[in-house]
């Protein structure tokens, strides 16, 4: 029963909250520390379970991880070494981060063991781009019953690569491998998300030579050794957008300390089109973005998720909850993950009117068109949401269930709520501080 949250909805969220370093950068920066020969220091690390999992993985590999005040973390790789395959398997659990340890472990130990990967259930989540790239660097991948053994008997060598799709993870894989491979690597069709650019900043601080060209081309000149880094991560723009959508859906007013305009431009455009209001406070300390519902009716929009600089796939679910409150027909075309609209059934059970389609609606045809993936949605609004019992399917959809429960009249029970700790620090206390009526049964 301790995985259930009771939400008494119908109260607008009001007040101030804050976001810390981006989950999807922090976890990768922690892995990068394994490439250095001296300690690395990260600031503003969020206390979330995904960070705990990566920390455990680092510790299993002999990295000493210590915490300082207010989110400071020091990772000392001096004694890094072998880890027990069974322990890695047990520890990695549902995380997908272990795949990114390949390059650093190959450089450090000459081999790597990667357990079968988990992660949110939002699509097939294959790792074919990762494995193909590793092989092109000269690695040999052996699949075993419990995972993958990866070796590089002749070392890792720079190469010319092109990704079939600008995958965030595969781009990170290539960066983390190329920085210490012999010679130059040229990657085309790379992901260029702000978290990728921030990882490049981390690696450059360690001594890597990386050029980001236009048109998604990244060139990496391998170096023999890397040192540690000191880094303050970019803020979590997914969490910031989640609070922004919650403010809109509940007719509230939330200041998100730490949110940064430059990383959220596409989101902010949509926010304005829907009828939300925002105000940027650029103060270096205590600055952030205030998001609120200015009154009146919200407007329906057509939006399409895409790789950066498009509308992030992780912004889609919270925004759809807000769109249930907009007048007219909104269209959402999800082009990054093929199965990221399943959660809309739960919203319909609360009174929303959302129809999903196999066709590519409202945008350019994508990889998923005519392939039996329900990856487009039409949302008819405004709908009066009512309470329901909800089961959280994955991280982002899970937070959206919470937003819907907060916006709905009545008392909802949200099951599986602990999953939200993977990406949202201290979310229950944050909700309570914003005036939400939530409690454990
Ligand atoms: N893909 C392949 N083959 C591969 C790798 C990816 O086909 O080898 C496909 C995927 O199936 C997907 C698309 O490429 O359809 C994009 O996947 P990508 O590799 O970009 O995603 P990821 O690296 O696994 C990260 C974030 C996700 C975020 C995506 C897109 C982390 C830990 N995860 O995933 O965040 O949605 O990029 O921006 O950084 C989350 O935070 O909740 C989350 C799911």
Coordinates of C-alpha atoms and ligand atoms in Angstrom, one line a residue:
X1 CA 0.0 0.0 0.0
X2 CA 2.9 2.3 0.3
X3 CA 3.0 2.7 -3.5
X4 CA -0.3 4.6 -3.6
X5 CA -1.0 8.3 -3.5
X6 CA -4.5 9.6 -2.7
X7 CA -5.1 12.9 -4.6
X8 CA -8.0 15.1 -3.7
X9 CA -8.3 17.1 -6.9
X10 CA -9.8 20.4 -7.9
X11 CA -7.4 22.8 -6.3
X12 CA -5.2 25.0 -8.5
X13 CA -1.5 24.7 -7.8
X14 CA -0.1 27.9 -6.5
X15 CA 3.4 28.9 -5.3
X16 CA 7.0 28.2 -6.0
X17 CA 8.9 25.0 -6.7
X18 CA 12.3 24.3 -8.2
X19 CA 14.2 22.1 -10.6
X20 CA 17.8 20.9 -10.2
X21 CA 20.3 19.4 -12.7
X22 CA 18.7 17.5 -15.6
X23 CA 18.2 13.8 -14.9
X24 CA 19.2 13.1 -18.5
X25 CA 22.5 14.9 -18.2
X26 CA 23.4 14.1 -14.6
X27 CA 23.3 10.3 -15.2
X28 CA 25.5 10.6 -18.3
X29 CA 28.0 13.0 -16.6
X30 CA 28.3 10.4 -13.8
X31 CA 29.2 7.8 -16.4
X32 CA 31.7 10.2 -18.0
X33 CA 33.6 10.4 -14.6
X34 CA 34.7 6.9 -15.3
X35 CA 36.8 8.1 -18.3
X36 CA 38.9 10.4 -16.1
X37 CA 42.0 9.7 -14.1
X38 CA 41.1 12.1 -11.3
X39 CA 37.9 13.0 -9.4
X40 CA 35.0 14.8 -10.9
X41 CA 32.6 17.1 -9.1
X42 CA 28.9 17.7 -10.0
X43 CA 26.7 20.3 -8.5
X44 CA 22.9 20.5 -8.1
X45 CA 22.4 16.7 -8.5
X46 CA 18.7 15.8 -7.9
X47 CA 17.8 13.2 -5.3
X48 CA 16.0 10.8 -7.6
X49 CA 16.2 7.1 -7.9
X50 CA 17.7 7.1 -11.4
X51 CA 20.7 8.9 -10.0
X52 CA 20.9 6.4 -7.2
X53 CA 21.0 3.5 -9.7
X54 CA 23.9 5.1 -11.6
X55 CA 25.6 5.8 -8.4
X56 CA 25.3 2.1 -7.4
X57 CA 26.7 1.1 -10.8
X58 CA 29.6 3.4 -10.4
X59 CA 30.3 2.1 -6.9
X60 CA 30.1 -1.5 -8.1
X61 CA 32.9 -0.6 -10.5
X62 CA 35.0 0.8 -7.7
X63 CA 34.3 4.5 -8.2
X64 CA 34.1 6.3 -4.8
X65 CA 31.0 8.5 -4.7
X66 CA 30.6 11.1 -1.9
X67 CA 28.0 13.7 -1.4
X68 CA 28.5 17.3 -0.3
X69 CA 25.9 19.9 0.7
X70 CA 22.9 20.7 -1.5
X71 CA 23.3 18.2 -4.3
X72 CA 27.1 18.2 -4.6
X73 CA 28.5 14.9 -5.7
X74 CA 32.2 13.8 -6.1
X75 CA 33.1 10.8 -8.2
X76 CA 36.6 9.4 -7.7
X77 CA 37.5 6.8 -10.3
X78 CA 41.1 6.3 -9.1
X79 CA 40.4 2.7 -8.0
X80 CA 37.9 1.8 -10.7
X81 CA 38.0 -1.8 -11.8
X82 CA 36.0 -5.0 -12.4
X83 CA 32.5 -5.5 -11.2
X84 CA 30.7 -8.7 -10.6
X85 CA 28.3 -9.5 -13.5
X86 CA 25.5 -10.8 -11.2
X87 CA 25.7 -7.8 -9.0
X88 CA 25.5 -5.4 -12.0
X89 CA 22.5 -7.4 -13.3
X90 CA 20.7 -7.2 -10.0
X91 CA 21.5 -3.5 -9.4
X92 CA 20.8 -2.1 -12.9
X93 CA 17.1 -3.1 -12.5
X94 CA 15.0 -1.1 -14.9
X95 CA 17.7 1.4 -15.8
X96 CA 18.9 1.9 -19.4
X97 CA 22.1 3.7 -18.3
X98 CA 24.4 0.6 -18.2
X99 CA 24.6 0.5 -22.0
X100 CA 26.5 3.8 -21.8
X101 CA 29.2 2.3 -19.6
X102 CA 30.6 0.4 -22.7
X103 CA 33.0 2.9 -24.0
X104 CA 34.4 4.0 -20.6
X105 CA 34.8 0.4 -19.4
X106 CA 36.4 -0.7 -22.6
X107 CA 38.9 2.1 -22.4
X108 CA 39.6 1.4 -18.7
X109 CA 39.4 -2.4 -18.4
X110 CA 39.5 -3.7 -22.0
X111 CA 36.0 -5.3 -21.6
X112 CA 32.5 -4.5 -20.4
X113 CA 29.5 -6.5 -19.2
X114 CA 26.1 -5.0 -19.9
X115 CA 23.0 -6.5 -18.4
X116 CA 19.7 -6.8 -20.2
X117 CA 18.2 -3.3 -20.2
X118 CA 15.0 -2.0 -18.8
X119 CA 13.6 1.5 -18.8
X120 CA 10.2 2.9 -19.3
X121 CA 7.8 0.9 -21.5
X122 CA 7.2 3.4 -24.2
X123 CA 8.3 1.6 -27.3
X124 CA 10.7 -1.1 -28.4
X125 CA 13.8 0.8 -27.1
X126 CA 16.3 -1.2 -29.2
X127 CA 20.1 -0.7 -28.9
X128 CA 21.0 -1.6 -32.4
X129 CA 22.5 1.8 -33.1
X130 CA 24.7 1.5 -30.0
X131 CA 26.0 -2.0 -30.9
X132 CA 26.6 -1.1 -34.5
X133 CA 28.6 2.0 -33.5
X134 CA 30.7 0.0 -30.9
X135 CA 31.5 -2.6 -33.6
X136 CA 32.6 0.2 -35.9
X137 CA 35.0 1.4 -33.2
X138 CA 36.5 -2.2 -33.2
X139 CA 34.6 -3.7 -30.3
X140 CA 33.4 -7.3 -30.3
X141 CA 29.9 -7.9 -28.8
X142 CA 29.0 -11.4 -27.5
X143 CA 25.4 -11.9 -26.4
X144 CA 25.1 -14.2 -23.4
X145 CA 22.0 -15.4 -21.4
X146 CA 22.2 -12.6 -18.9
X147 CA 23.5 -9.7 -21.0
X148 CA 26.4 -8.8 -23.3
X149 CA 30.1 -9.2 -23.0
X150 CA 32.0 -6.6 -25.0
X151 CA 35.7 -6.6 -25.7
X152 CA 38.1 -4.7 -27.8
X153 CA 41.2 -6.9 -28.3
X154 CA 42.7 -4.5 -30.8
X155 CA 41.7 -1.3 -29.1
X156 CA 39.1 1.3 -30.1
X157 CA 39.7 3.3 -33.2
X158 CA 38.0 6.5 -34.5
X159 CA 35.6 6.0 -37.4
X160 CA 33.0 7.7 -39.6
X161 CA 29.5 7.0 -38.5
X162 CA 26.0 8.1 -39.5
X163 CA 23.0 7.4 -37.3
X164 CA 19.8 6.2 -39.0
X165 CA 17.9 8.5 -36.5
X166 CA 19.4 11.2 -34.2
X167 CA 19.2 9.0 -31.1
X168 CA 20.2 10.7 -27.8
X169 CA 21.5 7.5 -26.3
X170 CA 23.5 6.4 -29.4
X171 CA 25.0 9.9 -29.7
X172 CA 26.1 9.7 -26.1
X173 CA 27.5 6.2 -26.6
X174 CA 29.6 7.5 -29.5
X175 CA 30.8 10.5 -27.6
X176 CA 31.8 8.5 -24.6
X177 CA 33.6 6.0 -26.8
X178 CA 35.3 8.3 -29.3
X179 CA 36.8 10.7 -26.8
X180 CA 39.5 8.2 -26.0
X181 CA 39.5 6.1 -29.2
X182 CA 42.6 6.4 -31.4
X183 CA 42.2 9.0 -34.1
X184 CA 39.2 11.0 -35.3
X185 CA 35.5 10.1 -35.3
X186 CA 33.0 11.9 -37.4
X187 CA 29.4 11.4 -36.5
X188 CA 26.6 12.6 -38.7
X189 CA 22.9 12.7 -38.0
X190 CA 23.8 13.2 -34.3
X191 CA 21.3 14.2 -31.6
X192 CA 21.9 17.8 -30.5
X193 CA 19.6 18.1 -27.5
X194 CA 20.8 20.6 -24.8
X195 CA 21.7 17.6 -22.6
X196 CA 24.0 16.3 -25.4
X197 CA 25.7 19.8 -25.7
X198 CA 26.1 19.8 -21.9
X199 CA 27.7 16.4 -21.9
X200 CA 30.1 17.7 -24.6
X201 CA 30.9 20.6 -22.2
X202 CA 31.6 18.0 -19.5
X203 CA 33.9 16.0 -21.8
X204 CA 35.7 19.1 -23.0
X205 CA 36.4 20.1 -19.4
X206 CA 38.0 16.6 -19.0
X207 CA 40.3 17.3 -22.0
X208 CA 38.3 16.0 -24.9
X209 CA 38.4 17.7 -28.3
X210 CA 34.9 17.8 -29.8
X211 CA 33.7 20.0 -32.6
X212 CA 30.0 20.5 -33.1
X213 CA 29.4 21.4 -36.7
X214 CA 26.1 22.5 -38.3
X215 CA 23.7 19.9 -39.7
X216 CA 24.1 17.4 -36.9
X217 CA 27.7 16.6 -37.5
X218 CA 30.0 16.1 -34.5
X219 CA 33.7 15.5 -34.9
X220 CA 35.7 14.0 -32.0
X221 CA 39.5 13.9 -31.9
X222 CA 40.5 11.0 -29.6
X223 CA 43.0 11.9 -26.8
X224 CA 45.2 9.5 -24.7
X225 CA 44.0 10.7 -21.3
X226 CA 41.2 12.6 -19.7
X227 CA 41.1 14.3 -16.2
X228 CA 38.2 15.0 -13.9
X229 CA 35.6 17.8 -14.3
X230 CA 33.8 20.3 -12.2
X231 CA 30.3 20.9 -13.6
X232 CA 27.0 22.5 -12.9
X233 CA 24.4 20.7 -15.1
X234 CA 21.8 22.4 -17.2
X235 CA 18.4 22.5 -15.4
X236 CA 15.8 19.8 -15.9
X237 CA 13.6 21.1 -18.7
X238 CA 11.4 18.1 -18.6
X239 CA 10.5 18.6 -15.0
X240 CA 10.1 22.3 -15.5
X241 CA 7.6 21.7 -18.4
X242 CA 5.7 19.2 -16.2
X243 CA 5.1 21.8 -13.5
X244 CA 4.2 24.3 -16.2
X245 CA 1.5 22.0 -17.6
X246 CA 0.3 21.2 -14.1
X247 CA -0.2 25.0 -13.5
X248 CA -2.2 25.2 -16.8
X249 CA -4.3 22.1 -16.2
X250 CA -5.2 23.1 -12.6
X251 CA -5.8 26.8 -13.5
X252 CA -2.9 27.6 -11.2
X253 CA 0.2 29.8 -11.0
X254 CA 3.6 28.2 -10.4
X255 CA 7.1 29.7 -10.3
X256 CA 9.7 27.1 -11.3
X257 CA 13.0 28.2 -9.9
X258 CA 15.9 27.1 -12.0
X259 CA 13.9 26.7 -15.3
X260 CA 15.7 28.3 -18.2
X261 CA 14.1 29.8 -21.3
X262 CA 16.8 28.9 -23.8
X263 CA 16.3 25.2 -23.2
X264 CA 12.5 25.4 -23.4
X265 CA 11.8 27.7 -26.4
X266 CA 9.7 25.2 -28.3
X267 CA 7.7 24.4 -25.2
X268 CA 7.1 28.0 -24.5
X269 CA 5.8 28.7 -28.0
X270 CA 3.2 25.9 -27.6
X271 CA 2.4 27.1 -24.1
X272 CA 1.6 30.5 -25.5
X273 CA -0.4 29.1 -28.4
X274 CA -2.6 27.1 -26.0
X275 CA -3.3 30.3 -24.0
X276 CA -0.9 29.8 -21.0
X277 CA 1.1 32.7 -19.7
X278 CA 4.8 32.8 -18.6
X279 CA 7.3 35.3 -17.3
X280 CA 11.0 34.8 -17.3
X281 CA 13.1 35.9 -14.3
X282 CA 16.8 35.9 -15.5
X283 CA 18.3 36.5 -12.1
X284 CA 21.5 34.3 -11.8
X285 CA 20.4 33.2 -8.3
X286 CA 16.7 32.4 -7.6
X287 CA 15.7 33.0 -11.2
X288 CA 13.3 30.8 -13.1
X289 CA 10.1 30.9 -15.1
X290 CA 6.6 31.7 -13.7
X291 CA 3.9 29.7 -15.5
X292 CA 0.2 30.4 -15.1
X293 CA -3.4 30.1 -16.4
X294 CA -4.4 33.7 -17.2
X295 CA -8.2 32.9 -17.1
X296 CA -10.5 32.5 -20.0
X297 CA -10.5 29.4 -22.3
X298 CA -7.5 27.5 -23.5
X299 CA -7.1 27.0 -27.2
X300 CA -6.6 23.7 -29.1
X301 CA -3.3 23.2 -30.9
X302 CA -1.7 20.8 -33.3
X303 CA 1.7 19.6 -32.1
X304 CA 4.3 17.1 -33.2
X305 CA 7.0 15.7 -31.0
X306 CA 10.5 15.6 -32.5
X307 CA 14.2 15.6 -31.8
X308 CA 15.7 18.9 -30.7
X309 CA 14.9 21.7 -31.5
X310 CA 11.4 20.1 -31.9
X311 CA 8.8 19.7 -29.1
X312 CA 10.3 17.0 -26.8
X313 CA 8.5 13.7 -26.5
X314 CA 8.8 14.0 -22.7
X315 CA 6.8 17.2 -22.8
X316 CA 4.0 15.5 -24.7
X317 CA 2.2 13.7 -21.8
X318 CA 1.8 16.6 -19.4
X319 CA 0.8 18.9 -22.2
X320 CA -1.9 16.5 -23.3
X321 CA -3.5 16.7 -19.9
X322 CA -3.6 20.5 -20.3
X323 CA -5.1 20.1 -23.8
X324 CA -8.0 18.2 -22.4
X325 CA -9.0 21.6 -21.0
X326 CA -8.7 23.5 -24.3
X327 CA -11.6 24.4 -26.5
X328 CA -11.7 22.5 -29.9
X329 CA -9.7 19.6 -31.4
X330 CA -6.1 19.3 -30.6
X331 CA -3.9 17.0 -32.6
X332 CA -0.7 15.3 -31.3
X333 CA 1.7 13.4 -33.5
X334 CA 4.3 11.4 -31.5
X335 CA 7.3 10.8 -33.8
X336 CA 10.0 9.8 -31.3
X337 CA 8.5 6.7 -29.5
X338 CA 6.0 4.5 -31.2
X339 CA 4.0 3.6 -28.0
X340 CA 3.8 6.8 -26.0
X341 CA 0.1 7.5 -26.1
X342 CA -1.2 4.4 -24.2
X343 CA -1.7 6.5 -21.1
X344 CA -4.5 8.4 -22.8
X345 CA -6.9 5.5 -22.0
X346 CA -6.6 6.5 -18.3
X347 CA -7.4 10.1 -19.1
X348 CA -10.5 8.9 -21.0
X349 CA -11.5 7.0 -17.9
X350 CA -11.5 10.4 -16.1
X351 CA -13.8 12.0 -18.7
X352 CA -11.3 13.2 -21.4
X353 CA -12.2 12.5 -25.0
X354 CA -9.0 11.4 -26.7
X355 CA -8.9 9.2 -29.8
X356 CA -5.7 7.6 -31.0
X357 CA -4.8 6.8 -34.6
X358 CA -2.3 4.7 -36.5
X359 CA -1.9 7.4 -39.1
X360 CA 0.5 10.3 -39.0
X361 CA -1.9 13.2 -38.2
X362 CA -1.3 16.9 -38.5
X363 CA 2.4 16.8 -39.4
X364 CA 5.0 15.2 -41.6
X365 CA 4.9 11.4 -42.2
X366 CA 7.1 9.7 -39.6
X367 CA 8.8 6.3 -39.2
X368 CA 5.7 4.9 -37.5
X369 CA 3.1 5.7 -40.2
X370 CA 1.0 2.7 -41.3
X371 CA 2.9 0.3 -39.0
X372 CA 0.1 -0.3 -36.5
X373 CA 1.4 2.0 -33.9
X374 CA -1.2 4.2 -32.3
X375 CA 1.0 7.3 -32.4
X376 CA -1.3 10.2 -33.2
X377 CA -4.1 11.5 -31.0
X378 CA -7.0 13.9 -31.3
X379 CA -8.1 15.5 -28.1
X380 CA -11.6 17.1 -27.9
X381 CA -12.0 19.6 -25.2
X382 CA -12.7 21.1 -22.8
X383 CA -13.6 18.1 -20.7
X384 CA -14.6 18.1 -17.1
X385 CA -12.2 15.6 -15.5
X386 CA -13.5 13.4 -12.6
X387 CA -11.5 11.3 -10.2
X388 CA -10.5 7.7 -10.9
X389 CA -8.2 4.9 -9.8
X390 CA -5.1 5.1 -11.9
X391 CA -2.1 2.8 -12.4
X392 CA 1.2 4.5 -13.4
X393 CA 2.6 3.0 -16.6
X394 CA 5.9 4.9 -17.0
X395 CA 7.7 7.9 -15.6
X396 CA 6.3 10.8 -17.8
X397 CA 2.8 9.3 -18.2
X398 CA 2.9 8.8 -14.5
X399 CA 3.4 12.4 -13.7
X400 CA 0.6 13.2 -16.2
X401 CA -1.7 10.9 -14.3
X402 CA -0.9 12.9 -11.2
X403 CA -1.6 16.2 -13.0
X404 CA -5.0 14.8 -14.3
X405 CA -5.9 13.7 -10.8
X406 CA -5.0 17.2 -9.4
X407 CA -7.1 18.8 -12.1
X408 CA -10.1 16.4 -11.6
X409 CA -13.0 16.9 -9.2
X410 CA -13.0 14.3 -6.4
X411 CA -10.5 11.9 -4.9
X412 CA -8.3 9.7 -7.1
X413 CA -6.0 6.9 -6.1
X414 CA -2.8 6.7 -8.0
X415 CA -1.1 3.3 -7.9
X416 CA 2.6 2.7 -8.6
X417 CA 3.4 6.3 -7.7
X418 CA 6.9 5.5 -6.5
X419 CA 8.0 5.2 -10.1
X420 CA 7.8 9.0 -10.2
X421 CA 10.8 9.2 -7.9
X422 CA 12.9 8.1 -10.8
X423 CA 12.8 11.5 -12.3
X424 CA 11.0 14.0 -10.0
X425 CA 12.8 14.9 -6.8
X426 CA 10.7 15.0 -3.6
X427 CA 7.5 15.3 -5.7
X428 CA 5.1 14.7 -2.9
X429 CA 6.5 17.5 -0.7
X430 CA 6.7 19.8 -3.8
X431 CA 3.0 19.1 -4.5
X432 CA 2.0 19.8 -1.0
X433 CA 4.0 23.0 -0.9
X434 CA 2.0 24.1 -4.0
X435 CA -1.2 23.5 -2.2
X436 CA -2.1 20.1 -3.6
X437 CA -4.1 17.8 -1.3
X438 CA -2.2 14.5 -1.5
X439 CA -1.7 11.8 1.1
X440 CA -0.6 8.3 1.5
X441 CA -3.5 6.0 2.5
Ligands
LIG1 N1 16.4 3.9 -31.3 C1 16.7 2.9 -32.1 N2 17.9 2.2 -31.9 C2 18.8 2.5 -31.0 C3 18.5 3.7 -30.2 C4 17.3 4.4 -30.3 O1 15.9 2.5 -32.9 O2 19.8 1.9 -30.9 C5 15.2 4.7 -31.4 C6 14.3 4.5 -30.2 O3 13.5 3.3 -30.2 C7 13.4 5.8 -30.3 C8 14.3 6.8 -30.9 O4 15.4 6.1 -31.5 O5 12.3 5.5 -31.1 C9 14.9 7.8 -29.9 O6 15.5 7.2 -28.8 P1 16.8 7.8 -28.1 O7 17.9 6.9 -28.2 O8 16.9 9.2 -28.5 O9 16.3 7.8 -26.6 P2 17.1 7.4 -25.3 O10 18.5 7.9 -25.4 O11 16.8 6.0 -25.0 C10 16.6 9.6 -24.0 C11 16.0 10.0 -22.7 C12 14.5 9.8 -22.8 C13 14.0 10.7 -23.9 C14 14.7 10.4 -25.2 C15 14.4 11.3 -26.4 C16 17.6 9.3 -21.0 C17 18.1 8.4 -19.9 N3 16.5 9.1 -21.6 O12 16.3 8.2 -24.2 O13 13.9 10.3 -21.6 O14 12.6 10.6 -24.1 O15 16.2 10.5 -25.0 O16 14.7 12.7 -26.0 O17 18.4 10.3 -21.4 C18 12.6 10.2 -19.6 O18 13.4 11.0 -19.1 O19 11.6 9.8 -19.1 C19 12.9 9.6 -20.9 C20 12.3 8.5 -21.4

